[in-house]
Structures are given as structure tokens and as C-alpha cells.
CSV table of C-alpha atoms in Angstrom, one decimal:
chain,number,residue,atom,x,y,z
A,1,MET,CA,-84.4,0.0,-14.7
A,2,LEU,CA,-81.3,1.5,-13.2
A,3,ASN,CA,-80.7,5.1,-14.2
A,4,VAL,CA,-76.9,5.8,-14.3
A,5,PRO,CA,-75.7,9.2,-15.6
A,6,PRO,CA,-73.4,8.8,-18.6
A,7,GLN,CA,-70.5,10.5,-16.8
A,8,ALA,CA,-70.6,8.0,-13.9
A,9,PHE,CA,-70.0,4.9,-16.0
A,10,PRO,CA,-67.5,3.6,-16.8
A,11,ALA,CA,-65.8,4.7,-13.6
A,12,PRO,CA,-62.8,7.0,-14.0
A,13,GLY,CA,-59.6,4.9,-14.0
A,14,SER,CA,-61.5,1.7,-15.1
A,15,GLN,CA,-60.3,-0.3,-18.1
A,16,GLN,CA,-62.6,1.7,-20.4
A,17,ARG,CA,-60.7,4.9,-19.7
A,18,VAL,CA,-57.2,6.2,-20.1
A,19,ALA,CA,-55.2,5.2,-17.0
A,20,ALA,CA,-53.3,7.6,-14.8
A,21,GLY,CA,-50.2,9.1,-16.4
A,22,GLY,CA,-51.7,9.1,-19.9
A,23,ARG,CA,-51.3,5.3,-20.4
A,24,THR,CA,-54.0,3.7,-22.5
A,25,LYS,CA,-55.4,0.3,-21.9
A,26,VAL,CA,-56.6,-1.6,-24.9
A,27,PRO,CA,-59.5,-4.0,-25.2
A,28,LEU,CA,-58.4,-7.6,-24.8
A,29,LYS,CA,-59.7,-10.7,-26.5
A,30,PRO,CA,-62.1,-12.8,-24.5
A,31,GLY,CA,-60.1,-15.2,-22.3
A,32,ARG,CA,-57.2,-12.7,-22.0
A,33,SER,CA,-58.1,-11.0,-18.7
A,34,LEU,CA,-55.8,-10.5,-15.7
A,35,MET,CA,-57.5,-13.5,-14.0
A,36,ASP,CA,-57.0,-15.6,-17.2
A,37,TRP,CA,-53.3,-14.7,-17.0
A,38,ILE,CA,-53.0,-15.6,-13.4
A,39,ARG,CA,-54.7,-19.0,-14.1
A,40,LEU,CA,-52.2,-19.7,-16.9
A,41,THR,CA,-49.2,-18.8,-14.7
A,42,LYS,CA,-50.5,-21.2,-12.0
A,43,SER,CA,-51.2,-24.0,-14.5
A,44,GLY,CA,-47.6,-25.3,-14.4
A,45,LYS,CA,-47.2,-24.6,-18.1
A,46,ASP,CA,-43.6,-23.6,-19.1
A,47,LEU,CA,-43.9,-19.9,-20.0
A,48,THR,CA,-40.2,-19.4,-20.5
A,49,GLY,CA,-39.8,-21.9,-23.3
A,50,LEU,CA,-36.7,-23.3,-21.7
A,51,LYS,CA,-38.1,-25.8,-19.3
A,52,GLY,CA,-36.7,-24.2,-16.1
A,53,ARG,CA,-33.1,-23.8,-17.4
A,54,LEU,CA,-31.4,-20.5,-16.7
A,55,ILE,CA,-29.1,-19.2,-19.4
A,56,GLU,CA,-26.8,-16.2,-20.1
A,57,VAL,CA,-28.1,-14.1,-23.0
A,58,THR,CA,-25.8,-11.9,-25.1
A,59,GLU,CA,-26.9,-8.7,-26.6
A,60,ASP,CA,-26.8,-10.3,-30.0
A,61,GLU,CA,-28.9,-13.3,-28.9
A,62,LEU,CA,-31.4,-10.9,-27.2
A,63,ALA,CA,-31.7,-8.9,-30.4
A,64,LYS,CA,-32.8,-11.9,-32.4
A,65,HIS,CA,-36.0,-12.3,-30.3
A,66,ASN,CA,-37.8,-9.2,-31.4
A,67,LYS,CA,-41.0,-10.5,-33.0
A,68,LYS,CA,-44.5,-10.8,-31.5
A,69,GLU,CA,-44.2,-14.6,-31.8
A,70,ASP,CA,-40.8,-14.7,-30.2
A,71,CYS,CA,-40.2,-11.8,-27.9
A,72,TRP,CA,-37.6,-11.5,-25.2
A,73,ILE,CA,-37.1,-8.3,-23.1
A,74,CYS,CA,-34.3,-7.4,-20.7
A,75,ILE,CA,-35.2,-5.5,-17.5
A,76,ARG,CA,-32.4,-4.6,-15.0
A,77,GLY,CA,-30.1,-7.2,-16.5
A,78,LEU,CA,-32.7,-10.1,-16.3
A,79,VAL,CA,-34.1,-11.5,-19.5
A,80,TYR,CA,-37.8,-12.5,-19.8
A,81,ASN,CA,-39.8,-14.3,-22.5
A,82,VAL,CA,-42.9,-12.1,-22.9
A,83,THR,CA,-44.2,-13.9,-25.9
A,84,PRO,CA,-47.0,-15.7,-23.9
A,85,TYR,CA,-48.0,-12.4,-22.3
A,86,MET,CA,-48.5,-10.5,-25.5
A,87,GLU,CA,-52.3,-11.0,-25.7
A,88,TYR,CA,-52.7,-10.3,-22.0
A,89,HIS,CA,-50.8,-7.1,-21.6
A,90,PRO,CA,-53.3,-4.3,-20.7
A,91,GLY,CA,-51.4,-1.7,-22.8
A,92,GLY,CA,-51.4,-4.0,-25.8
A,93,GLU,CA,-48.8,-5.8,-27.9
A,94,ASP,CA,-47.4,-2.6,-29.3
A,95,GLU,CA,-46.3,-1.5,-25.9
A,96,LEU,CA,-44.3,-4.7,-25.3
A,97,MET,CA,-42.9,-4.5,-28.8
A,98,LYS,CA,-41.2,-1.2,-28.0
A,99,ALA,CA,-38.6,-3.1,-26.0
A,100,ALA,CA,-38.6,-6.4,-28.0
A,101,GLY,CA,-35.1,-7.9,-28.3
A,102,ALA,CA,-33.7,-5.1,-26.2
A,103,ASP,CA,-33.3,-3.5,-22.8
A,104,GLY,CA,-36.7,-2.3,-21.7
A,105,THR,CA,-35.7,-1.1,-18.2
A,106,ASP,CA,-36.4,2.6,-18.9
A,107,LEU,CA,-39.8,1.9,-20.5
A,108,PHE,CA,-40.7,-0.4,-17.7
A,109,ASP,CA,-39.9,2.2,-15.1
A,110,GLN,CA,-41.9,4.8,-17.0
A,111,VAL,CA,-45.2,2.9,-16.9
A,112,ARG,CA,-45.1,0.7,-13.8
A,113,THR,CA,-47.1,2.2,-10.9
A,114,THR,CA,-47.0,-0.5,-8.3
A,115,GLY,CA,-44.8,-3.4,-7.3
A,116,SER,CA,-47.3,-5.9,-8.8
A,117,GLU,CA,-45.7,-5.7,-12.2
A,118,TRP,CA,-42.7,-7.8,-10.9
A,119,HIS,CA,-45.1,-10.6,-10.1
A,120,PHE,CA,-46.1,-10.8,-13.7
A,121,LEU,CA,-42.5,-11.1,-14.8
A,122,THR,CA,-41.3,-13.9,-12.5
A,123,LYS,CA,-42.9,-16.7,-14.4
A,124,ARG,CA,-41.2,-15.6,-17.6
A,125,TYR,CA,-37.7,-15.0,-16.3
A,126,PHE,CA,-35.1,-17.4,-17.7
A,127,GLY,CA,-31.7,-15.7,-17.9
A,128,LYS,CA,-29.3,-12.9,-17.2
A,129,ASN,CA,-28.0,-10.5,-19.8
A,130,LYS,CA,-24.3,-11.1,-20.4
């Protein structure tokens, strides 16, 4: 049997620990890992809900989409449907809901640590804020 000291597992910075900068990762449901999300984005499924159409979104329209089952977020003037990503977000649904139906640019900039976050947004982009 492998004898691993308790302080060595889980490794610091792993999903079982608080991430750098005080951000907390939450346990995700089975089938909601990063790899599961990547598979979904490559499946060809329409994750925007608009079948590839690009639209202009007013502040009033954006504000209507502020629920977990219908959540749009604006980042740097671009609007994203994050509804399909709710159960996959490593910080949990509550983190995304902080910007639901609003401009989440400041929140996004506070927590993103690498450029990889933009990759996760591209499949959900469908419009510009008017």
C-alpha cells in the first residue's frame, strides 16, 4: 500500500484546494469536467441558442436574461450565453450569476489568470452590446 503523507495529497493548487488568488473551485457533478465541456463544444451543438445568428443586444434585453436557466453575460461589449456552461464552471453557478444579465467585464478580469478563458467563451458568443 502506498503511504502518502496527508499534507501531500491533494496537491496544492489542485481542484480540491482553494485556487491562487483566493478563488474557490467547487465540486462538479459527474460528467461536468473540463474535458466533458470540451467534448460538448466540439460536438456541433448550438450553445448560443441562436443557431449561428449574430444579434445586437440592448441593455434592457441583456437584463432579461438573468436566471440560471437563461443567462447572458456581456464581456468587453460582446454578449455570451453562459447557460450551457453553468454546471461546468469551476467556480460554480453562483460565480456566473454575479454577472447574469449584466456587464461582467470587471468580474471576468478579476478572476481570469490565463488567456485560456477566452477559448471557453468563443462557442457561446452571439452578439454585441448596443
